[in-house]
Tab-separated table of N, CA, C and O in Angstrom:
chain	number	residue	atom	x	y	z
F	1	UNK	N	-46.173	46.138	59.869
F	1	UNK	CA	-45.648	44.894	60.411
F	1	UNK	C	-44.123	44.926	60.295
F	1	UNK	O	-43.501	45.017	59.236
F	2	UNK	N	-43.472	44.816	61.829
F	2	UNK	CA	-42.104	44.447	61.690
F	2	UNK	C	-41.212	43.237	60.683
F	2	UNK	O	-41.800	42.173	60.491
F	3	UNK	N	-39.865	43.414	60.083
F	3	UNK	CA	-39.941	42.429	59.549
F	3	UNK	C	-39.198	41.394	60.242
F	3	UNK	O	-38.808	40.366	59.689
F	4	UNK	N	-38.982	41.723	61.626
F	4	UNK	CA	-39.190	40.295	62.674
F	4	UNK	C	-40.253	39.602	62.273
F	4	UNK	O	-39.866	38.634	61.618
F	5	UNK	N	-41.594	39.654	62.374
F	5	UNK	CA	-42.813	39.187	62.549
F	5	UNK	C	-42.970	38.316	61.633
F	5	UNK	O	-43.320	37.139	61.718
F	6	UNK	N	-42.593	39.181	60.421
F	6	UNK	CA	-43.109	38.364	58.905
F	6	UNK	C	-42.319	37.975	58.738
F	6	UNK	O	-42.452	37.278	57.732
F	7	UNK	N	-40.782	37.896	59.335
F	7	UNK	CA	-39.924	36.504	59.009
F	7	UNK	C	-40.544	35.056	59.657
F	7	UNK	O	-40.587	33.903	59.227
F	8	UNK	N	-41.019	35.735	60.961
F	8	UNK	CA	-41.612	34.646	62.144
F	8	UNK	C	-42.442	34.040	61.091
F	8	UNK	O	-42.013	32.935	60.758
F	9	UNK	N	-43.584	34.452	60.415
F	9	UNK	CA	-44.681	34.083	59.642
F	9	UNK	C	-44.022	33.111	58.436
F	9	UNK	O	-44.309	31.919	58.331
F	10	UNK	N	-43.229	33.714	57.676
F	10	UNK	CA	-42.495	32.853	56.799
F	10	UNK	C	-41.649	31.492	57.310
F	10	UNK	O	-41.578	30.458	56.645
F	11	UNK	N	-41.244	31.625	58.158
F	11	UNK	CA	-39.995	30.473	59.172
F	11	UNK	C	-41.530	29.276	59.714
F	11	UNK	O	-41.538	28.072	59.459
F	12	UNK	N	-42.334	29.796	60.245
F	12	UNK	CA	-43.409	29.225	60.885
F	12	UNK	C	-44.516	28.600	59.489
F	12	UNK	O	-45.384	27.742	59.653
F	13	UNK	N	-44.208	29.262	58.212
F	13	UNK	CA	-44.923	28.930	57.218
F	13	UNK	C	-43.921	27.753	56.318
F	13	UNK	O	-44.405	27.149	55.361
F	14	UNK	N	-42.828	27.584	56.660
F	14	UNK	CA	-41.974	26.462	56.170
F	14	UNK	C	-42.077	25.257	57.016
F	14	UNK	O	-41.739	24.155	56.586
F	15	UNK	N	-42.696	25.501	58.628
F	15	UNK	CA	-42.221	24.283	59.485
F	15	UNK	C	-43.598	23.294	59.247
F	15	UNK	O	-43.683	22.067	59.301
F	16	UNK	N	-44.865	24.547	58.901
F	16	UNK	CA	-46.091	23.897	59.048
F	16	UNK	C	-45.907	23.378	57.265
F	16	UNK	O	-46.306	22.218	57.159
F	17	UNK	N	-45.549	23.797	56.280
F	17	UNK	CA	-45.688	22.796	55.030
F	17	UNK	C	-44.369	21.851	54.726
F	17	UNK	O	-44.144	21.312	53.642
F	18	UNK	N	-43.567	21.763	55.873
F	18	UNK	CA	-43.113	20.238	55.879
F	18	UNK	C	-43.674	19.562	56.721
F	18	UNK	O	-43.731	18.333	56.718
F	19	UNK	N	-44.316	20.565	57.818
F	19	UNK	CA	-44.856	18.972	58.774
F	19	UNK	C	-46.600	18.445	58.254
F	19	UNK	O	-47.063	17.304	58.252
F	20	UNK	N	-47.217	19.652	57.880
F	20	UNK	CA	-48.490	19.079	57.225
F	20	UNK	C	-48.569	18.482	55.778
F	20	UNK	O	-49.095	17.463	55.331
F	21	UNK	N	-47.767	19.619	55.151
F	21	UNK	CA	-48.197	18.728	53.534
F	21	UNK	C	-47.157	17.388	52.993
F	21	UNK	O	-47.287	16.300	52.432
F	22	UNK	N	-46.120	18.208	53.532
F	22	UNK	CA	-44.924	16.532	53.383
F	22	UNK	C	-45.091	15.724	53.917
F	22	UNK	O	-44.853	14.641	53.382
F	23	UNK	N	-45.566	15.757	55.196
F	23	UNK	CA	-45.297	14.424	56.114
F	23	UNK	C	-46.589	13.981	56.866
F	23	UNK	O	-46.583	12.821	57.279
F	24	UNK	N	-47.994	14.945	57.166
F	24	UNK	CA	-48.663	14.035	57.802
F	24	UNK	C	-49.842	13.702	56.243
F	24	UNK	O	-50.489	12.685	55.994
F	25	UNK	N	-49.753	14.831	55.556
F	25	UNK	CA	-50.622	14.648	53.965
F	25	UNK	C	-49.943	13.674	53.484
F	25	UNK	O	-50.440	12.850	52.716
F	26	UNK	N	-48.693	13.644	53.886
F	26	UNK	CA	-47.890	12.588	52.774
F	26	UNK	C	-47.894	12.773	50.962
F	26	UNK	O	-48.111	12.039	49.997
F	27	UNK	N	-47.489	14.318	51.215
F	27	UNK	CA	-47.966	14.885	49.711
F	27	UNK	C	-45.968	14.505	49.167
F	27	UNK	O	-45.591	14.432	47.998
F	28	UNK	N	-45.440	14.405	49.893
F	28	UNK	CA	-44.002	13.998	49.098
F	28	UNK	C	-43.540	13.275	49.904
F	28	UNK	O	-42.844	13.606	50.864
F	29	UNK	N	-44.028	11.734	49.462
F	29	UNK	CA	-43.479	10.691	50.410
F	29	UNK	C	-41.815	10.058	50.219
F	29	UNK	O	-41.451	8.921	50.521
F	30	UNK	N	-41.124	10.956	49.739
F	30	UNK	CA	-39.946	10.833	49.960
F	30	UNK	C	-39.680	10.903	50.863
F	30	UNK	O	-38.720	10.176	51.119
F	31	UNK	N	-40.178	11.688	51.976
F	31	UNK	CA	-39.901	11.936	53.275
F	31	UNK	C	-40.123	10.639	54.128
F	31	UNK	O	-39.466	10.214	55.079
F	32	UNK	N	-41.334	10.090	53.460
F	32	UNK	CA	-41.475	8.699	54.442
F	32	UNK	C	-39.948	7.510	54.434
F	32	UNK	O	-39.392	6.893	55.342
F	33	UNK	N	-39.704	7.605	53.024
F	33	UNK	CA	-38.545	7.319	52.549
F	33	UNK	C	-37.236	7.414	53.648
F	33	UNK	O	-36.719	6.672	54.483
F	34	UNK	N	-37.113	8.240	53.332
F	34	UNK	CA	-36.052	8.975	53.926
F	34	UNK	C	-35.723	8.750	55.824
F	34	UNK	O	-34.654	8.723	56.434
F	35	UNK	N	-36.895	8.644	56.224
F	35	UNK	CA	-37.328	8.323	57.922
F	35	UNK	C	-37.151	6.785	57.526
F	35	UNK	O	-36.142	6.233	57.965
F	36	UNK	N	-38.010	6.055	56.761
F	36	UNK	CA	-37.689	4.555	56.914
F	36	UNK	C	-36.254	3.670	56.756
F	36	UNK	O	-35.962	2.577	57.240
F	37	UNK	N	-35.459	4.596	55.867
F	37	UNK	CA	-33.746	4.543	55.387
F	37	UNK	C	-33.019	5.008	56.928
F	37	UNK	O	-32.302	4.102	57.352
F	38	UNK	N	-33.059	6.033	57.688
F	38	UNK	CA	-32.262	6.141	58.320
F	38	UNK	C	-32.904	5.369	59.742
F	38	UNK	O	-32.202	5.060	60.704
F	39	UNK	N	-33.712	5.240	59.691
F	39	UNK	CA	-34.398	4.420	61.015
F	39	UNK	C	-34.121	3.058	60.642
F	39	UNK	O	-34.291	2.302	61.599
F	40	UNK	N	-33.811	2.570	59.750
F	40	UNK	CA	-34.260	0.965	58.972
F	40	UNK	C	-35.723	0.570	59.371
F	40	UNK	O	-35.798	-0.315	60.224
F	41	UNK	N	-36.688	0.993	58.976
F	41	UNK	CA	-37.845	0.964	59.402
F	41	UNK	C	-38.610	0.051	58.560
F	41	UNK	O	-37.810	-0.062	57.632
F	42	UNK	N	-39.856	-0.862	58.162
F	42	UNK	CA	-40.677	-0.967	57.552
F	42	UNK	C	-41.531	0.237	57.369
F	42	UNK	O	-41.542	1.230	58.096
F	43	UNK	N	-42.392	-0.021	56.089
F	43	UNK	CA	-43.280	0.775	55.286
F	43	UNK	C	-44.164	1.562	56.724
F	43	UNK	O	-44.066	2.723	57.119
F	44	UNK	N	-44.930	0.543	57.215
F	44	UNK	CA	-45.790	0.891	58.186
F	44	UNK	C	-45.254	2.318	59.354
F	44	UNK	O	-45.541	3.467	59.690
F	45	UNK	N	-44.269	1.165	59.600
F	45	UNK	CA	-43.316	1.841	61.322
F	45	UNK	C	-43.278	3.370	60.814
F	45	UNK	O	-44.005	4.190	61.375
F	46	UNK	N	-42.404	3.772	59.716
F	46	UNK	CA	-42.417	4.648	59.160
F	46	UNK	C	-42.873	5.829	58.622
F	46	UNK	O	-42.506	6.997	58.491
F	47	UNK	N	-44.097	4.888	58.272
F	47	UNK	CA	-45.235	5.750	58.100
F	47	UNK	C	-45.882	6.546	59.402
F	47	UNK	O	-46.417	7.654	59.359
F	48	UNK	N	-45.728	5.835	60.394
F	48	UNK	CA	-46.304	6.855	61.509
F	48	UNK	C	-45.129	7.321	62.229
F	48	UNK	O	-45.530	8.336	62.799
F	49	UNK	N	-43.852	7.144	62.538
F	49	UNK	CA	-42.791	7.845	62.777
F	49	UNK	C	-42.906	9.180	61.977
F	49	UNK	O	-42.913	10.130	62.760
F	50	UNK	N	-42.994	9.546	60.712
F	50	UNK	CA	-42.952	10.768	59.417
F	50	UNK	C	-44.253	11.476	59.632
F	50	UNK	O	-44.257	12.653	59.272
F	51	UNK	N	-45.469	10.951	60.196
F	51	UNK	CA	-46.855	11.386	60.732
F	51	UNK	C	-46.463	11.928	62.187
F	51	UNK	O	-46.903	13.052	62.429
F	52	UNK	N	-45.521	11.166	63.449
F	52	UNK	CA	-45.587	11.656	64.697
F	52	UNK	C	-44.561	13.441	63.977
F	52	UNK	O	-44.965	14.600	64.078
F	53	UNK	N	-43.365	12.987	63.385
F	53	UNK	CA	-42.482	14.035	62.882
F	53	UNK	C	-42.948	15.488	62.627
F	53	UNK	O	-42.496	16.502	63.159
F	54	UNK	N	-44.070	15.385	61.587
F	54	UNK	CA	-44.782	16.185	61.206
F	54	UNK	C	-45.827	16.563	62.096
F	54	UNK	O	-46.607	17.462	61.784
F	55	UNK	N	-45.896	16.043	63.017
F	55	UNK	CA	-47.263	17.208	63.786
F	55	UNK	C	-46.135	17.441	65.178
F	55	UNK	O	-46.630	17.913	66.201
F	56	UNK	N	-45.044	17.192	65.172
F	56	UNK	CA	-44.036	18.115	65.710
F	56	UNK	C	-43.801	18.819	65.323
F	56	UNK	O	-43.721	19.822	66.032
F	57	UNK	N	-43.459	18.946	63.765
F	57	UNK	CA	-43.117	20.543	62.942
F	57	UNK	C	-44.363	21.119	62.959
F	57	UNK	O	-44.285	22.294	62.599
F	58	UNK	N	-45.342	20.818	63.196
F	58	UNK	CA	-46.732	21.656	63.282
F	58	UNK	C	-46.516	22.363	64.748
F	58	UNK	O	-46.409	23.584	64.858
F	59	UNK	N	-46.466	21.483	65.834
F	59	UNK	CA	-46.006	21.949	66.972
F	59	UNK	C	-45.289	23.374	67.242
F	59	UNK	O	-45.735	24.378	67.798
F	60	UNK	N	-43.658	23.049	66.487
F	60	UNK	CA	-42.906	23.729	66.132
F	60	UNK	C	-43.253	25.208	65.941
F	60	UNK	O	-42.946	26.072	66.762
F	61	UNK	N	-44.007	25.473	64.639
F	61	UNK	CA	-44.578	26.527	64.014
F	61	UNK	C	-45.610	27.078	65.231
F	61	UNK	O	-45.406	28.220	65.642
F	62	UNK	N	-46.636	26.348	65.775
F	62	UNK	CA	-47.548	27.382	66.780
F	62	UNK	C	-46.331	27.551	67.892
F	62	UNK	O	-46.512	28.668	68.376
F	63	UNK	N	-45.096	26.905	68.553
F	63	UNK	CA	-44.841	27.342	69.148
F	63	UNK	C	-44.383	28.754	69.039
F	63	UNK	O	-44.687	29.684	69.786
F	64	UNK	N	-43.416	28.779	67.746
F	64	UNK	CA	-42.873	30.340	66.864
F	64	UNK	C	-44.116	31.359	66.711
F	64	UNK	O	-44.039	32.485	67.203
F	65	UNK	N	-45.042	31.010	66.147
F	65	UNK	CA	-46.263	31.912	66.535
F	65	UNK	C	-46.403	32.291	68.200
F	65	UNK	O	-46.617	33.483	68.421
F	66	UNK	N	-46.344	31.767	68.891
F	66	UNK	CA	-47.213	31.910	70.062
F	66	UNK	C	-46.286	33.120	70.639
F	66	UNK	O	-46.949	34.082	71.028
F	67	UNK	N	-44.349	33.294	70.812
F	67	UNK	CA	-43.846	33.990	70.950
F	67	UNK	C	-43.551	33.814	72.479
F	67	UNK	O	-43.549	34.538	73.475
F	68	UNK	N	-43.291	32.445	72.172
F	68	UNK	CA	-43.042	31.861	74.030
F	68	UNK	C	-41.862	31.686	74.092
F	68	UNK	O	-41.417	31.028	73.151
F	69	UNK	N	-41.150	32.009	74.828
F	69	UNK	CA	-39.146	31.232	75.125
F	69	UNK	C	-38.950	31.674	73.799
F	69	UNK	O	-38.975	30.665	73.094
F	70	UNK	N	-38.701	33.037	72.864
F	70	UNK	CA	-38.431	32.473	71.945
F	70	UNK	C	-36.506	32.079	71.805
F	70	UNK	O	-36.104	31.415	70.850
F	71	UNK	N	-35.771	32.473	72.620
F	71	UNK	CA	-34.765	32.203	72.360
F	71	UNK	C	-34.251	30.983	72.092
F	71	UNK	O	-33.364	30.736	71.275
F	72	UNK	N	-35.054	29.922	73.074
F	72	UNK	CA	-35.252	28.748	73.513
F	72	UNK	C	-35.458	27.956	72.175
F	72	UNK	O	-34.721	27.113	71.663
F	73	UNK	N	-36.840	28.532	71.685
F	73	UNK	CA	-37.346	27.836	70.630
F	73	UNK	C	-36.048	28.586	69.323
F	73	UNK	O	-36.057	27.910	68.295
F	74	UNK	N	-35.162	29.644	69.274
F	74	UNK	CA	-34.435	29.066	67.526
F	74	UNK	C	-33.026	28.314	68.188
F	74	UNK	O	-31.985	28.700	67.656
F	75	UNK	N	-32.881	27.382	69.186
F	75	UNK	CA	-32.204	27.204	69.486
F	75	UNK	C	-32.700	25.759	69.371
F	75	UNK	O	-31.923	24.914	68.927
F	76	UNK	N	-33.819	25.452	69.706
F	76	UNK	CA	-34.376	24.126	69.419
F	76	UNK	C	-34.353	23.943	67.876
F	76	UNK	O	-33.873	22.952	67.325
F	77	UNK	N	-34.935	25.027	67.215
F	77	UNK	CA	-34.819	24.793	65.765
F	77	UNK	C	-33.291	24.672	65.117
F	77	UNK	O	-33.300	24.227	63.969
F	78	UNK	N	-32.396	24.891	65.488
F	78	UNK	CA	-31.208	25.216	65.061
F	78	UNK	C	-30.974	24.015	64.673
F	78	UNK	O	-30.865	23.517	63.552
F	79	UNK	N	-30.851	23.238	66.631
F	79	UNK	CA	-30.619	22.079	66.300
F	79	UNK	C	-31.359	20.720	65.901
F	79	UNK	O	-30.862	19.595	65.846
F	80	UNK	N	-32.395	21.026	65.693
F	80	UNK	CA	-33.055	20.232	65.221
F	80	UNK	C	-32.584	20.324	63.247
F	80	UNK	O	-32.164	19.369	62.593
F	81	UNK	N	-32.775	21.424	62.836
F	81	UNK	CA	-32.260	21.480	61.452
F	81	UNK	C	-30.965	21.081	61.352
F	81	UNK	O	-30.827	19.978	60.823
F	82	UNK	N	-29.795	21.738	61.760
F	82	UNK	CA	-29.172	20.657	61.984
F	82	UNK	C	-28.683	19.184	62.047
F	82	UNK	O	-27.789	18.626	61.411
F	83	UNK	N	-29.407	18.784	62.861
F	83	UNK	CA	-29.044	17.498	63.088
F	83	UNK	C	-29.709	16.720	61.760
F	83	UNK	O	-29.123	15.904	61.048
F	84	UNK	N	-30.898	17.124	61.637
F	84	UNK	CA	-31.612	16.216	60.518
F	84	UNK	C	-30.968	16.103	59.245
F	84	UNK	O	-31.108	15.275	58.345
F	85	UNK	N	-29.981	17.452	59.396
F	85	UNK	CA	-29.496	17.987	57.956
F	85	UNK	C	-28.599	16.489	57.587
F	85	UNK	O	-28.676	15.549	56.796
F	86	UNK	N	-27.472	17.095	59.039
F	86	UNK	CA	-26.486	15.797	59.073
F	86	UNK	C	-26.514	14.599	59.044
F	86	UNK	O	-25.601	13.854	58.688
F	87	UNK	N	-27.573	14.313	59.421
F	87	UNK	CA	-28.381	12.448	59.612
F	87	UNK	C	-28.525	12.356	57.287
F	87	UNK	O	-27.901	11.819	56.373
F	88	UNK	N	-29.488	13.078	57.415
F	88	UNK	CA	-29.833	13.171	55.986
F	88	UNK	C	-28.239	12.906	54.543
F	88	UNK	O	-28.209	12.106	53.608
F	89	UNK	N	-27.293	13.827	54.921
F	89	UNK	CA	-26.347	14.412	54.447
F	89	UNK	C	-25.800	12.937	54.278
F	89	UNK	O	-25.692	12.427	53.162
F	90	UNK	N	-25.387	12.137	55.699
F	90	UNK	CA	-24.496	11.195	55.327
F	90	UNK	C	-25.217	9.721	55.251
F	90	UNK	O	-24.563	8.745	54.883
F	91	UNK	N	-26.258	9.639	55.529
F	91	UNK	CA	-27.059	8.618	55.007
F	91	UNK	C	-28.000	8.370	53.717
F	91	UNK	O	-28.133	7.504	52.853
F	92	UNK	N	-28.538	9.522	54.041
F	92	UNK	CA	-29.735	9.080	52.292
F	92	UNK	C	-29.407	10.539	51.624
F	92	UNK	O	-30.411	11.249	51.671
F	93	UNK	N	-28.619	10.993	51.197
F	93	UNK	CA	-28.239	11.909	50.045
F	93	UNK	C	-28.850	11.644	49.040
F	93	UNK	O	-29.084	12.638	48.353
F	94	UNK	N	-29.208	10.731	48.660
F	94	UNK	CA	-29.541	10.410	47.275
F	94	UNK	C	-31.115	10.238	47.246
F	94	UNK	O	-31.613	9.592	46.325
F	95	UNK	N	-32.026	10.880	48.371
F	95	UNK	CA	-33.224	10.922	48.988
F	95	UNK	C	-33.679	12.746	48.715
F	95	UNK	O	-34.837	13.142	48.578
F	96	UNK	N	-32.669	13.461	48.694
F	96	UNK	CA	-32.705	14.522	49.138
F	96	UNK	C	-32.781	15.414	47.582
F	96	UNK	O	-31.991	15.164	46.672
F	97	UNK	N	-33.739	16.350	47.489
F	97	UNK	CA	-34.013	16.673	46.266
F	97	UNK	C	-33.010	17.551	45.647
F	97	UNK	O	-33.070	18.057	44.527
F	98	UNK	N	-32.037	17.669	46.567
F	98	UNK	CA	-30.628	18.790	45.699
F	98	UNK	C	-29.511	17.696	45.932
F	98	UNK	O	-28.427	18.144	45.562
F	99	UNK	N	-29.424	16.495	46.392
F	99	UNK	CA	-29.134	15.707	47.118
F	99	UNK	C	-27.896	16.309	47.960
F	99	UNK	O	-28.493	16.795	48.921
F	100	UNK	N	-26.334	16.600	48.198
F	100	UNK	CA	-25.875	17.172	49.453
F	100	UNK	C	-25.578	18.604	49.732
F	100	UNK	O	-25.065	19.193	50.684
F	101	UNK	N	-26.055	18.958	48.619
F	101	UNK	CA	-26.622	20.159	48.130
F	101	UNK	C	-27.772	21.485	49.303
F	101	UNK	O	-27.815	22.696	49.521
F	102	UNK	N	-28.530	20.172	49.746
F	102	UNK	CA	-29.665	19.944	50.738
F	102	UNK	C	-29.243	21.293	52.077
F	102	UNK	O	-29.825	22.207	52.660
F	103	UNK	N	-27.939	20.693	52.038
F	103	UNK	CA	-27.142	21.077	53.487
F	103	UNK	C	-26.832	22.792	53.356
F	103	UNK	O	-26.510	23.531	54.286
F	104	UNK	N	-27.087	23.279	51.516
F	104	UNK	CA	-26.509	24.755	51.916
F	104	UNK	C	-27.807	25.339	52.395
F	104	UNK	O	-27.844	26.272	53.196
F	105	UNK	N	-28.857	24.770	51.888
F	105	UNK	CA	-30.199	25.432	51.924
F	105	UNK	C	-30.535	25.491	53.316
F	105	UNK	O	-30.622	26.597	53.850
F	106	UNK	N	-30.748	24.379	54.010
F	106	UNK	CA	-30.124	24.701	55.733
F	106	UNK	C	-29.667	25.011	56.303
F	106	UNK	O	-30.373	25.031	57.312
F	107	UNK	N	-28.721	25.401	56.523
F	107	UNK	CA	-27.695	26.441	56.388
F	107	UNK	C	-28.324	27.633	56.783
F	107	UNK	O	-28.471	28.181	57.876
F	108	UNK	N	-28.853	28.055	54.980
F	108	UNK	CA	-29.244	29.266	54.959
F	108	UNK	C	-30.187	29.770	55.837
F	108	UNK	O	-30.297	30.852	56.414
F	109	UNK	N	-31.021	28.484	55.810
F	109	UNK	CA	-32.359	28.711	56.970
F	109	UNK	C	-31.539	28.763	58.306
F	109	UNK	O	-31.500	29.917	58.734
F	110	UNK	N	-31.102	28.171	58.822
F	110	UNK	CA	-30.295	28.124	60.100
F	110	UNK	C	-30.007	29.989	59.987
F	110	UNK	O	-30.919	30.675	60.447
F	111	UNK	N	-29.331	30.398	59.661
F	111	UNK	CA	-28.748	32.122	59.553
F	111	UNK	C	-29.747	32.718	59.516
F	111	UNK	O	-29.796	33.670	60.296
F	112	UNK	N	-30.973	32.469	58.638
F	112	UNK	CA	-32.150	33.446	58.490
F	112	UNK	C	-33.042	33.238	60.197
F	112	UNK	O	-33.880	34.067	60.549
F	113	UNK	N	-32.714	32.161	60.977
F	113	UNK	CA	-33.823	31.930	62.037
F	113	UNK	C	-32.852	32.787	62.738
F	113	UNK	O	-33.078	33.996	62.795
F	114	UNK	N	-31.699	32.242	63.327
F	114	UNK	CA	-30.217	33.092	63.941
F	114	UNK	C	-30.938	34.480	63.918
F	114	UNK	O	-31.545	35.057	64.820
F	115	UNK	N	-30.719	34.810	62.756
F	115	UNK	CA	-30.577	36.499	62.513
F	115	UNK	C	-31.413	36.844	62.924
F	115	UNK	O	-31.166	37.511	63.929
F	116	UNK	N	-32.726	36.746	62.630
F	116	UNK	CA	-34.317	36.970	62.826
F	116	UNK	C	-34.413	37.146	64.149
F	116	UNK	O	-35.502	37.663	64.399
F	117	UNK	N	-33.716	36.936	65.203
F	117	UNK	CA	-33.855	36.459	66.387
F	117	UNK	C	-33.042	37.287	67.412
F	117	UNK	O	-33.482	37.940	68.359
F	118	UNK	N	-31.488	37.081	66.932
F	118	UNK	CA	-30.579	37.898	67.233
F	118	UNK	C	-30.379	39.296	66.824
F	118	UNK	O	-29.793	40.261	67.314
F	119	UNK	N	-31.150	39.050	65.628
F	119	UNK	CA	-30.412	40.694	65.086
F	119	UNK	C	-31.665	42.107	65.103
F	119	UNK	O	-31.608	43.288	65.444
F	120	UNK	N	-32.865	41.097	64.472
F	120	UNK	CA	-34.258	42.182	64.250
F	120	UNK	C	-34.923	41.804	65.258
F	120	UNK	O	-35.939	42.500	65.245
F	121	UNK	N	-34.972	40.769	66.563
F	121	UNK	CA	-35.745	41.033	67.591
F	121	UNK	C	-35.949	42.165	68.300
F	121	UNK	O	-34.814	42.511	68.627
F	122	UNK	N	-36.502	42.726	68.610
F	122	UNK	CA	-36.104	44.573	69.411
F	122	UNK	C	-36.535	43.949	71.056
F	122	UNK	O	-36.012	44.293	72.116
F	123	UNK	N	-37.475	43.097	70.888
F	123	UNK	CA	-38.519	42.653	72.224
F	123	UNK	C	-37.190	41.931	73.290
F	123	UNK	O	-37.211	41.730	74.504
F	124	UNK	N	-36.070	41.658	72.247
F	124	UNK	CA	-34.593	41.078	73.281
F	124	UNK	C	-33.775	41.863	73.692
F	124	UNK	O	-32.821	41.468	74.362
């Protein structure tokens, strides 16, 4: 196995245990938190906003599996990490379990999807 592939597997194994076990299990409802703070949401609203969220990052992950558009798709991920980072960063920091801290670890992921993509794709 290339280690394109099994990065794909690992990158696709981070999107599906924030969108299944964090957010639609609601196994670390900080996250609900965190969606209801920057949305100003009630408990409820929230709760299924962090449920629709998460079976987008489920989405997400079969799309990276499936090996469709992938250029498309770390470009969607980019900015999607991204943006959430920044929403997160200057609103609920104090939500965030490294709290702005949060932002190098994204980052890092941001470079590891980049690279994975740009650098060890051969199929590009």
């Amino acid at each position: 196995m290339t280690g394109h592939k099994l990065l794909n597997y690992f990158i696709a194994a981070v999107w599906i245990a924030n969108g299944l076990f964090c957010k639609v299990l609601n196994l670390v409802p900080r996250h609900e938190e965190i969606v209801g703070r920057i949305l100003n949401l009630d408990r409820p609203s929230a709760n299924l906003i962090t449920i629709l969220i998460g079976f987008s990052e489920i989405g997400m992950a079969i799309w990276i599996l499936s090996g469709l558009w992938t250029r498309l798709n770390v470009a969607t991920q980019i900015l999607v990490i991204a943006t959430m980072n920044i929403l997160e960063f200057v609103l609920v920091p104090d939500l965030l379990m490294w709290g702005k801290a949060n932002s190098i670890f994204a980052f890092l992921f941001i470079l590891l999807i980049y690279y994975n993509e740009f650098h060890l794709n051969k199929k590009q």
